[in-house]
Amino acid sequence: MEQKYIRNFSIIAHIDHGKSTLADRLLEITKTISKREMKEQMLDTLDLEQERGITIKLQPARMIYIANNGITYQLNLIDTPGHVDFTYEVSRSLAACEGALLVVDAAQGIEAQTMANIYLAIENNLTIVPLLNKIDLPSANIPVVKEEIIKILGEHEILEVSAKTGINVDSVLEAIVHEIPAPTGKETEPLRALIFDSFYDAYRGVVVMIRVVDGSVSVGQKIKFMQSDKEYEITEIGYFNPKQVKTNKLETGEVGYFAGNIRNIVDVKIGDTVTEFQKEASTPLSGYKEPNAMVFSGLYPVSTEEFPLLREALGKLKLNDSSLKYEPESSKALGFGFRCGFLGLLHLEIVKERLTREYNVNLIATSPGVIYKICLSNADMLTIDNPADFPDREKIDYIEEPVVKATILLPHEFVGAIMELCNKRRGKMLNMEYLTETRVLLFYQLPLNEILVDFFNQLKALSKGYASLDYEFSGYQVSDLVKVDILLNHETVDAFSFITHKDNAYFKGRELVSKLREFIPRQMFEIPIQASIGSKVIARETISAMRKNVLAKCYGGDISRKRKLLEKQKEGKKKMKSIGSVEIPNEAFLSILKIDSE
Amino acid sequence: MSSGIYIHIPFCSRKCDYCDFFSFKASSSYVDKYIDALLDEINSGKHQALSFDSIYIGGGTPSCIDASYINRILSRLYARYNLNSPEITIELNPETITCEKLQIYKESGVNRISLGVQSFASKNLEALGRHRMVDLNSLWPVIFSIFTNVSIDLMYGIPKQTLQNLREDLRSIPENIKHVSCYCLSIEPGTQLYKKSCNLNLPNDDLLLSMQETIINFLGIKDIYRYEISNYARPSFESRHNLHYWQYDNYLGFGAGAVSTISGERMENTKSMLKYLSRNYVESAYSLSENEQINEYVMLALRLIKGLDLSAFQRRFSKEKVNELLQRISDNNKFFYLKDNFAALNSQGLNLSNTIVSNLFL
Ligand SMILES: Nc1nc2c(ncn2[C@@H]2O[C@H](COP(=O)(O)OP(=O)(O)OP(=O)(O)O)[C@@H](O)[C@H]2O)c(=O)[nH]1
Ligand code: SF4
Ligand SMILES: [Mg+2]
């Protein structure tokens, strides 16, 4: 299609403001999807997304729309996630678009990720089309929320819609056509297409999702990845509706995918530019700034034989989740695994779930941590993301921990409670602003490791669910940190070690020790469990020895059954990890290391 | 080497709450057909070449059916099999005992009786869902006038039971008893007790172990020694039949649900009455692998207080297998003692035998 009839846009919003539901209506009105095929949040194609009711992955869909002026347009929408951990999905989507539909829940108003996403759209030079959603709700507060939007975006026309009931959604389509600019790529120049996502398909190899910026691309063409310098011949081209629909060609300004029997997954890099082989563009597109992993955890296969499977699965998953970082590591307690970097705890949990569901690897994840910088007495600097690498205390001069700048948006009556929470988490207030008379913006500097666990839940609980949080990495600060080790029967279990602020060590040590006591079954001897800092024990519990496990009877008719029973016990034991002669069932590891990702 | 024969009589007057045995409420028409099928099964004469020195008639409650049936079964066995002055045991329920029945048993060849007493206290019986109308005290003289080799089954670890209460049960055991089986109650899935098990008020492990100690000491003083995890006997009155199981000897089973094991071949009879009555006796027959045999051997032999006979084990399997076993035993050595070529669990080991035996498994 000619560029002037193409509109590319993302739908952005805070979590749950109705992006995916709005996308449903757009797909429906444009008859991209028939009423019969329609289901809720159609673009949440992963099972995990449907189950949790949240979007995790960006998802493109092409629609054909005949506008009121009689002209037929091709609209390429990209639905995006709202959770802060998946901001990278949003920025990649925005780079493939000229505009963004900004959805704001009329009952909730502007929230922290609304702001964050607005700034992202502005940085990408996109035209923002704001709209109020959920106007059908009795609690919708249209004038106030409009005022909030105008405070941030300036004077603007703001559509009022209900994605659920469909009220006014037609006007959204008209606004897209009239307000969002058409792409302005150079049709006759050599091909330049931006890779904004990819995934692995067992039959076709890597499937690469692209936005064609200049030139065009068709089946049979030889292309080259500019950054990885690899060539392939295109075997399939298509677009999303949201299912993959094969076509012959993607033209300037269009969004779609191609496959080229790419088996070597490292050849495909998100943000790389695709150009034509032997007719190469002179400069690549600017690509993306790779996000830095903020949270680290060791992922280990539950059964050690699954290590190669895990390695392969991580490689394939990374194609579809380029923010995931991993490198091999080993643990005395858990064997071989990978130290992985994530954008946040929800990201960690989602990756774990996807590895389990999509690749069938059962995993244990060690306690999540952050990157610390340690200055040794000899002035050497160490950077560690694994408690196992924490040096002896005597050798340490000082330690720095990462801090974030947190933006908390909340109704003013909860300010007191939330400030108290932030103070408890060692936060430093940077600023406080009134967005409107009743809505307050709090800016805090907080240590990242203080907000990883249970911060968000607390925030929600203390504000009756009204406070929202966004944060970004802001630097390092010196801090009084210690490493807490857990000893089981006098042996350190590396998988349980963690680094924490000195003031929290005692409490967290106790908590973990008593959890262990609960989850480790009695064994044939008494097991002391200790938490220690260096050689100083800060918490202790004991699992008393099992005293009785015996079958009362075993006669001729019972033998097979009882043998099988004991064989099963033996099999169960094989599956346990043995540490300091203590057998720990995998369920115990899972329960103990279970994290609350909010 | 001699073997044992087991006969299963799957009938009871009513089902007890803790029972997970294969048994039905007896109805006379059924019983008659069943015994016919059973006699036919015996007639088929499997493994006739073996010689047998024990017969055990168990259930269910063999004493709840007419004693003449027992007579017919035993005569059929005598006719069909090579019996070598066998120990012949029958399980009895106190309420089904009559002088006539005992006489008939005796005349049929029974020389040992095993009495399912479980407890002498009505409170305990109630907790077990077992009811008894008979006065045991008046029965003892009758029983002992006919049989000298008498065993009783007792149960401990009964809901709400105390040590005191257990001692009273032990004191009620008649002086001239030859053998006592003392089982710790275990709540098996599918039983009535299991359904109620959350509010049963069962003794905890520490109390159970004290009970066990109490039993060992009490019976020991009376010259009744523990020879298996749950079995006690005066010297030379150990159950010859049950020893066959624990020493991994061959045994033949007849009746619905009965199991036979002959040199590593296991045969399991059907538990479906319908199939059994239509003479489809065998449900499954399979060979045990060498490892399975070794595991069973170890599991059973270590139930005995004297332990596992290493030379017998070596004869049956091989020198390498003995060494392998000794290796695994040495990894668990604090629960064992080795003496005169026997490897036995010590008292702590016996209490944990499931864990230890599964450690030894191949
Ligand atoms: N009443 C009402 N509910 C709506 C409307 N739009 C969406 N919802 C509901 O709001 C919830 C969240 O909708 P989604 O479309 O999943 O929101 P989202 O913005 O895609 O959420 P994330 O992708 O997780 O950020 C769902 O329960 C929707 O049914 C609306 O116009 N009115
Ligand atoms: S008498 Fe024995 S077999 Fe019969 S129901 Fe009671 S416990 Fe079960
Ligand atoms: Mg969504």
CSV table of N, CA and C in Angstrom, one decimal, chain A residues 293-404:
chain,number,residue,atom,x,y,z
A,293,ALA,N,19.8,-5.1,32.8
A,293,ALA,CA,19.2,-6.0,33.8
A,293,ALA,C,19.3,-5.4,35.1
A,294,MET,N,18.2,-5.4,35.9
A,294,MET,CA,18.2,-4.9,37.2
A,294,MET,C,18.2,-5.9,38.3
A,295,VAL,N,17.6,-7.1,38.0
A,295,VAL,CA,17.5,-8.1,39.0
A,295,VAL,C,18.1,-9.4,38.5
A,296,PHE,N,18.8,-10.0,39.4
A,296,PHE,CA,19.6,-11.2,39.0
A,296,PHE,C,19.2,-12.4,39.9
A,297,SER,N,19.1,-13.5,39.2
A,297,SER,CA,18.8,-14.8,40.0
A,297,SER,C,19.4,-15.9,39.2
A,298,GLY,N,19.8,-17.0,40.0
A,298,GLY,CA,20.3,-18.2,39.3
A,298,GLY,C,19.1,-19.1,38.9
A,299,LEU,N,19.1,-19.5,37.7
A,299,LEU,CA,18.0,-20.5,37.3
A,299,LEU,C,18.7,-21.8,37.1
A,300,TYR,N,18.2,-22.8,37.8
A,300,TYR,CA,18.7,-24.2,37.8
A,300,TYR,C,17.7,-25.2,37.4
A,301,PRO,N,18.0,-26.1,36.6
A,301,PRO,CA,17.0,-27.2,36.3
A,301,PRO,C,16.8,-28.0,37.6
A,302,VAL,N,15.6,-28.4,37.8
A,302,VAL,CA,15.3,-29.2,39.0
A,302,VAL,C,16.0,-30.5,38.9
A,303,SER,N,16.0,-31.1,37.7
A,303,SER,CA,16.9,-32.3,37.6
A,303,SER,C,18.1,-32.0,36.7
A,304,THR,N,19.2,-32.4,37.2
A,304,THR,CA,20.5,-31.9,36.6
A,304,THR,C,20.6,-32.3,35.2
A,305,GLU,N,20.0,-33.4,34.8
A,305,GLU,CA,20.1,-33.8,33.3
A,305,GLU,C,19.5,-32.7,32.4
A,306,GLU,N,18.7,-31.9,33.0
A,306,GLU,CA,18.0,-30.9,32.1
A,306,GLU,C,18.8,-29.7,31.8
A,307,PHE,N,20.0,-29.7,32.2
A,307,PHE,CA,20.9,-28.5,31.9
A,307,PHE,C,20.9,-28.1,30.4
A,308,PRO,N,21.3,-29.1,29.6
A,308,PRO,CA,21.3,-28.7,28.1
A,308,PRO,C,20.0,-28.2,27.6
A,309,LEU,N,18.9,-28.8,28.1
A,309,LEU,CA,17.6,-28.4,27.7
A,309,LEU,C,17.4,-26.9,28.1
A,310,LEU,N,17.8,-26.6,29.3
A,310,LEU,CA,17.7,-25.2,29.8
A,310,LEU,C,18.5,-24.2,28.9
A,311,ARG,N,19.7,-24.7,28.6
A,311,ARG,CA,20.5,-23.8,27.8
A,311,ARG,C,19.8,-23.5,26.4
A,312,GLU,N,19.3,-24.5,25.8
A,312,GLU,CA,18.7,-24.3,24.5
A,312,GLU,C,17.4,-23.5,24.7
A,313,ALA,N,16.7,-23.7,25.7
A,313,ALA,CA,15.4,-23.0,26.0
A,313,ALA,C,15.7,-21.5,26.2
A,314,LEU,N,16.8,-21.2,26.9
A,314,LEU,CA,17.1,-19.8,27.2
A,314,LEU,C,17.4,-19.1,25.9
A,315,GLY,N,18.2,-19.8,25.0
A,315,GLY,CA,18.6,-19.2,23.7
A,315,GLY,C,17.3,-18.9,22.9
A,316,LYS,N,16.4,-19.8,22.9
A,316,LYS,CA,15.2,-19.6,22.1
A,316,LYS,C,14.3,-18.5,22.7
A,317,LEU,N,14.2,-18.5,24.0
A,317,LEU,CA,13.4,-17.5,24.6
A,317,LEU,C,13.9,-16.1,24.5
A,318,LYS,N,15.2,-16.1,24.5
A,318,LYS,CA,15.9,-14.7,24.3
A,318,LYS,C,15.5,-14.1,23.0
A,319,LEU,N,15.3,-14.9,22.0
A,319,LEU,CA,14.9,-14.3,20.7
A,319,LEU,C,13.6,-13.5,20.8
A,320,ASN,N,12.7,-14.0,21.7
A,320,ASN,CA,11.4,-13.4,21.9
A,320,ASN,C,11.4,-12.5,23.1
A,321,ASP,N,12.6,-12.4,23.8
A,321,ASP,CA,12.6,-11.6,25.0
A,321,ASP,C,14.1,-11.1,25.1
A,322,SER,N,14.4,-10.1,24.3
A,322,SER,CA,15.8,-9.7,24.2
A,322,SER,C,16.3,-9.1,25.4
A,323,SER,N,15.5,-8.7,26.4
A,323,SER,CA,16.0,-8.1,27.6
A,323,SER,C,16.6,-9.1,28.5
A,324,LEU,N,16.3,-10.3,28.3
A,324,LEU,CA,16.8,-11.4,29.1
A,324,LEU,C,18.3,-11.6,28.9
A,325,LYS,N,19.0,-11.6,30.1
A,325,LYS,CA,20.5,-11.9,30.0
A,325,LYS,C,20.8,-13.2,30.7
A,326,TYR,N,21.8,-13.9,30.2
A,326,TYR,CA,22.1,-15.1,31.0
A,326,TYR,C,23.6,-15.6,30.7
A,327,GLU,N,24.2,-16.1,31.8
A,327,GLU,CA,25.5,-16.8,31.5
A,327,GLU,C,25.6,-18.0,32.5
A,328,PRO,N,26.3,-19.0,32.1
A,328,PRO,CA,26.4,-20.2,33.0
A,328,PRO,C,27.0,-20.0,34.3
A,329,GLU,N,26.6,-20.6,35.3
A,329,GLU,CA,27.2,-20.6,36.6
A,329,GLU,C,27.0,-21.9,37.3
A,330,SER,N,27.6,-22.2,38.4
A,330,SER,CA,27.3,-23.4,39.1
A,330,SER,C,27.2,-23.2,40.6
A,331,SER,N,26.5,-24.0,41.2
A,331,SER,CA,26.2,-23.9,42.6
A,331,SER,C,26.5,-25.3,43.3
A,332,LYS,N,27.1,-25.2,44.5
A,332,LYS,CA,27.3,-26.5,45.1
A,332,LYS,C,26.0,-27.2,45.4
A,333,ALA,N,25.0,-26.4,45.8
A,333,ALA,CA,23.8,-27.0,46.2
A,333,ALA,C,22.9,-27.4,45.0
A,334,LEU,N,23.0,-26.7,43.9
A,334,LEU,CA,22.0,-26.9,42.8
A,334,LEU,C,22.7,-27.4,41.5
A,335,GLY,N,24.0,-27.4,41.5
A,335,GLY,CA,24.6,-28.0,40.3
A,335,GLY,C,24.8,-26.9,39.2
A,336,PHE,N,24.6,-27.3,37.9
A,336,PHE,CA,24.9,-26.3,36.9
A,336,PHE,C,23.6,-25.6,36.5
A,337,GLY,N,23.7,-24.3,36.3
A,337,GLY,CA,22.6,-23.5,35.9
A,337,GLY,C,23.1,-22.2,35.2
A,338,PHE,N,22.2,-21.2,35.3
A,338,PHE,CA,22.6,-19.9,34.6
A,338,PHE,C,22.2,-18.7,35.6
A,339,ARG,N,23.2,-17.8,35.6
A,339,ARG,CA,22.9,-16.6,36.3
A,339,ARG,C,22.1,-15.7,35.3
A,340,CYS,N,20.9,-15.3,35.6
A,340,CYS,CA,20.1,-14.5,34.6
A,340,CYS,C,19.8,-13.1,35.1
A,341,GLY,N,19.8,-12.2,34.2
A,341,GLY,CA,19.4,-10.8,34.5
A,341,GLY,C,18.1,-10.5,34.0
A,342,PHE,N,17.3,-9.8,34.8
A,342,PHE,CA,15.9,-9.5,34.4
A,342,PHE,C,15.6,-8.0,34.6
A,343,LEU,N,14.5,-7.6,34.1
A,343,LEU,CA,14.2,-6.1,34.2
A,343,LEU,C,13.4,-5.9,35.5
A,344,GLY,N,13.0,-7.0,36.1
A,344,GLY,CA,12.2,-6.8,37.4
A,344,GLY,C,11.8,-8.2,37.8
A,345,LEU,N,11.1,-8.2,39.0
A,345,LEU,CA,10.6,-9.5,39.5
A,345,LEU,C,9.6,-10.2,38.7
A,346,LEU,N,8.6,-9.4,38.1
A,346,LEU,CA,7.6,-10.0,37.3
A,346,LEU,C,8.2,-10.6,36.1
A,347,HIS,N,9.2,-9.9,35.6
A,347,HIS,CA,9.9,-10.4,34.4
A,347,HIS,C,10.6,-11.8,34.7
A,348,LEU,N,11.2,-11.8,35.9
A,348,LEU,CA,11.8,-13.1,36.3
A,348,LEU,C,10.8,-14.2,36.4
A,349,GLU,N,9.7,-13.9,37.0
A,349,GLU,CA,8.6,-14.9,37.2
A,349,GLU,C,8.1,-15.4,35.8
A,350,ILE,N,7.9,-14.4,34.9
A,350,ILE,CA,7.3,-14.7,33.6
A,350,ILE,C,8.3,-15.6,32.8
A,351,VAL,N,9.6,-15.2,32.9
A,351,VAL,CA,10.6,-16.0,32.2
A,351,VAL,C,10.6,-17.5,32.7
A,352,LYS,N,10.5,-17.6,34.0
A,352,LYS,CA,10.5,-18.9,34.6
A,352,LYS,C,9.3,-19.7,34.1
A,353,GLU,N,8.2,-19.1,34.2
A,353,GLU,CA,6.9,-19.7,33.7
A,353,GLU,C,7.0,-20.1,32.2
A,354,ARG,N,7.5,-19.2,31.4
A,354,ARG,CA,7.6,-19.5,30.0
A,354,ARG,C,8.6,-20.6,29.7
A,355,LEU,N,9.7,-20.7,30.4
A,355,LEU,CA,10.6,-21.8,30.3
A,355,LEU,C,10.0,-23.1,30.6
A,356,THR,N,9.2,-23.1,31.7
A,356,THR,CA,8.5,-24.3,32.1
A,356,THR,C,7.4,-24.7,31.1
A,357,ARG,N,6.6,-23.7,30.7
A,357,ARG,CA,5.5,-24.1,29.8
A,357,ARG,C,5.9,-24.3,28.4
A,358,GLU,N,6.7,-23.4,27.9
A,358,GLU,CA,7.0,-23.5,26.4
A,358,GLU,C,8.1,-24.4,26.1
A,359,TYR,N,9.0,-24.7,27.1
A,359,TYR,CA,10.1,-25.5,26.8
A,359,TYR,C,10.2,-26.7,27.8
A,360,ASN,N,9.2,-26.8,28.7
A,360,ASN,CA,9.2,-28.0,29.5
A,360,ASN,C,10.4,-28.2,30.4
A,361,VAL,N,11.0,-27.2,30.9
A,361,VAL,CA,12.1,-27.3,31.9
A,361,VAL,C,11.6,-26.9,33.2
A,362,ASN,N,11.8,-27.8,34.2
A,362,ASN,CA,11.4,-27.4,35.6
A,362,ASN,C,12.5,-26.7,36.3
A,363,LEU,N,12.2,-25.6,36.9
A,363,LEU,CA,13.3,-24.7,37.4
A,363,LEU,C,13.2,-24.4,38.9
A,364,ILE,N,14.4,-24.2,39.4
A,364,ILE,CA,14.5,-23.6,40.7
A,364,ILE,C,15.2,-22.2,40.5
A,365,ALA,N,14.7,-21.2,41.1
A,365,ALA,CA,15.3,-19.9,41.0
A,365,ALA,C,15.8,-19.5,42.3
A,366,THR,N,17.1,-19.0,42.4
A,366,THR,CA,17.6,-18.6,43.7
A,366,THR,C,17.1,-17.2,44.0
A,367,SER,N,17.3,-16.7,45.3
A,367,SER,CA,16.7,-15.4,45.7
A,367,SER,C,17.2,-14.3,44.8
A,368,PRO,N,16.3,-13.5,44.4
A,368,PRO,CA,16.7,-12.4,43.4
A,368,PRO,C,17.6,-11.4,44.1
A,369,GLY,N,18.5,-10.9,43.4
A,369,GLY,CA,19.4,-9.9,44.0
A,369,GLY,C,19.8,-8.8,42.9
A,370,VAL,N,20.6,-7.9,43.3
A,370,VAL,CA,20.9,-6.8,42.4
A,370,VAL,C,22.5,-6.8,42.2
A,371,ILE,N,23.0,-5.8,41.4
A,371,ILE,CA,24.4,-5.8,41.2
A,371,ILE,C,25.0,-4.8,42.2
A,372,TYR,N,26.0,-5.3,43.0
A,372,TYR,CA,26.7,-4.5,44.0
A,372,TYR,C,28.1,-4.2,43.5
A,373,LYS,N,28.5,-3.0,43.9
A,373,LYS,CA,29.9,-2.6,43.6
A,373,LYS,C,30.7,-2.7,44.9
A,374,ILE,N,31.8,-3.4,44.9
A,374,ILE,CA,32.5,-3.5,46.1
A,374,ILE,C,33.9,-3.0,46.0
A,375,CYS,N,34.3,-2.1,46.8
A,375,CYS,CA,35.7,-1.5,46.8
A,375,CYS,C,36.5,-2.3,47.8
A,376,LEU,N,37.5,-2.9,47.4
A,376,LEU,CA,38.3,-3.7,48.4
A,376,LEU,C,39.3,-2.8,49.0
A,377,SER,N,39.9,-3.3,50.1
A,377,SER,CA,40.9,-2.5,50.9
A,377,SER,C,42.1,-2.1,50.0
A,378,ASN,N,42.4,-3.0,49.1
A,378,ASN,CA,43.5,-2.6,48.2
A,378,ASN,C,43.1,-1.8,47.0
A,379,ALA,N,41.9,-1.2,47.1
A,379,ALA,CA,41.4,-0.2,46.2
A,379,ALA,C,40.8,-0.8,44.9
A,380,ASP,N,40.9,-2.2,44.8
A,380,ASP,CA,40.3,-2.8,43.6
A,380,ASP,C,38.8,-2.7,43.7
A,381,MET,N,38.2,-2.6,42.5
A,381,MET,CA,36.7,-2.6,42.5
A,381,MET,C,36.2,-3.9,41.9
A,382,LEU,N,35.1,-4.4,42.6
A,382,LEU,CA,34.5,-5.7,42.2
A,382,LEU,C,33.1,-5.3,41.9
A,383,THR,N,32.5,-6.0,40.9
A,383,THR,CA,31.1,-5.9,40.6
A,383,THR,C,30.5,-7.3,40.8
A,384,ILE,N,29.5,-7.4,41.6
A,384,ILE,CA,29.0,-8.8,41.8
A,384,ILE,C,27.5,-8.8,41.7
A,385,ASP,N,27.0,-9.9,41.0
A,385,ASP,CA,25.5,-10.0,41.0
A,385,ASP,C,25.1,-11.3,41.6
A,386,ASN,N,26.1,-12.0,42.3
A,386,ASN,CA,25.9,-13.3,42.9
A,386,ASN,C,26.5,-13.3,44.3
A,387,PRO,N,25.7,-13.6,45.3
A,387,PRO,CA,26.2,-13.5,46.7
A,387,PRO,C,27.4,-14.4,46.8
A,388,ALA,N,27.5,-15.5,46.0
A,388,ALA,CA,28.6,-16.4,46.1
A,388,ALA,C,30.0,-15.7,45.9
A,389,ASP,N,29.9,-14.6,45.2
A,389,ASP,CA,31.2,-13.8,44.9
A,389,ASP,C,31.5,-12.8,45.9
A,390,PHE,N,30.7,-12.7,46.9
A,390,PHE,CA,30.9,-11.7,48.0
A,390,PHE,C,32.2,-11.9,48.7
A,391,PRO,N,33.1,-11.0,48.7
A,391,PRO,CA,34.5,-11.3,49.3
A,391,PRO,C,34.4,-11.3,50.9
A,392,ASP,N,35.5,-11.8,51.5
A,392,ASP,CA,35.6,-11.7,52.9
A,392,ASP,C,35.4,-10.3,53.5
A,393,ARG,N,34.7,-10.2,54.6
A,393,ARG,CA,34.4,-8.9,55.1
A,393,ARG,C,35.7,-8.1,55.4
A,394,GLU,N,36.7,-8.7,55.8
A,394,GLU,CA,37.9,-8.0,56.2
A,394,GLU,C,38.6,-7.3,55.0
A,395,LYS,N,38.3,-7.9,53.8
A,395,LYS,CA,38.9,-7.3,52.6
A,395,LYS,C,38.1,-6.2,52.0
A,396,ILE,N,37.0,-5.9,52.6
A,396,ILE,CA,36.1,-4.9,52.0
A,396,ILE,C,36.3,-3.5,52.6
A,397,ASP,N,36.5,-2.5,51.7
A,397,ASP,CA,36.6,-1.1,52.2
A,397,ASP,C,35.2,-0.6,52.3
A,398,TYR,N,34.5,-0.5,51.2
A,398,TYR,CA,33.1,-0.1,51.2
A,398,TYR,C,32.3,-0.8,50.1
A,399,ILE,N,30.9,-0.7,50.2
A,399,ILE,CA,30.1,-1.4,49.2
A,399,ILE,C,29.1,-0.4,48.7
A,400,GLU,N,28.8,-0.4,47.4
A,400,GLU,CA,27.8,0.4,46.9
A,400,GLU,C,26.6,-0.4,46.3
A,401,GLU,N,25.4,0.1,46.5
A,401,GLU,CA,24.3,-0.6,46.0
A,401,GLU,C,23.5,0.3,45.0
A,402,PRO,N,22.8,-0.4,44.0
A,402,PRO,CA,22.0,0.4,43.0
A,402,PRO,C,20.8,1.1,43.7
A,403,VAL,N,20.5,2.3,43.2
A,403,VAL,CA,19.3,3.0,43.7
A,403,VAL,C,18.5,3.4,42.5
A,404,VAL,N,17.2,3.5,42.7
A,404,VAL,CA,16.3,3.9,41.6
A,404,VAL,C,15.7,5.2,42.0
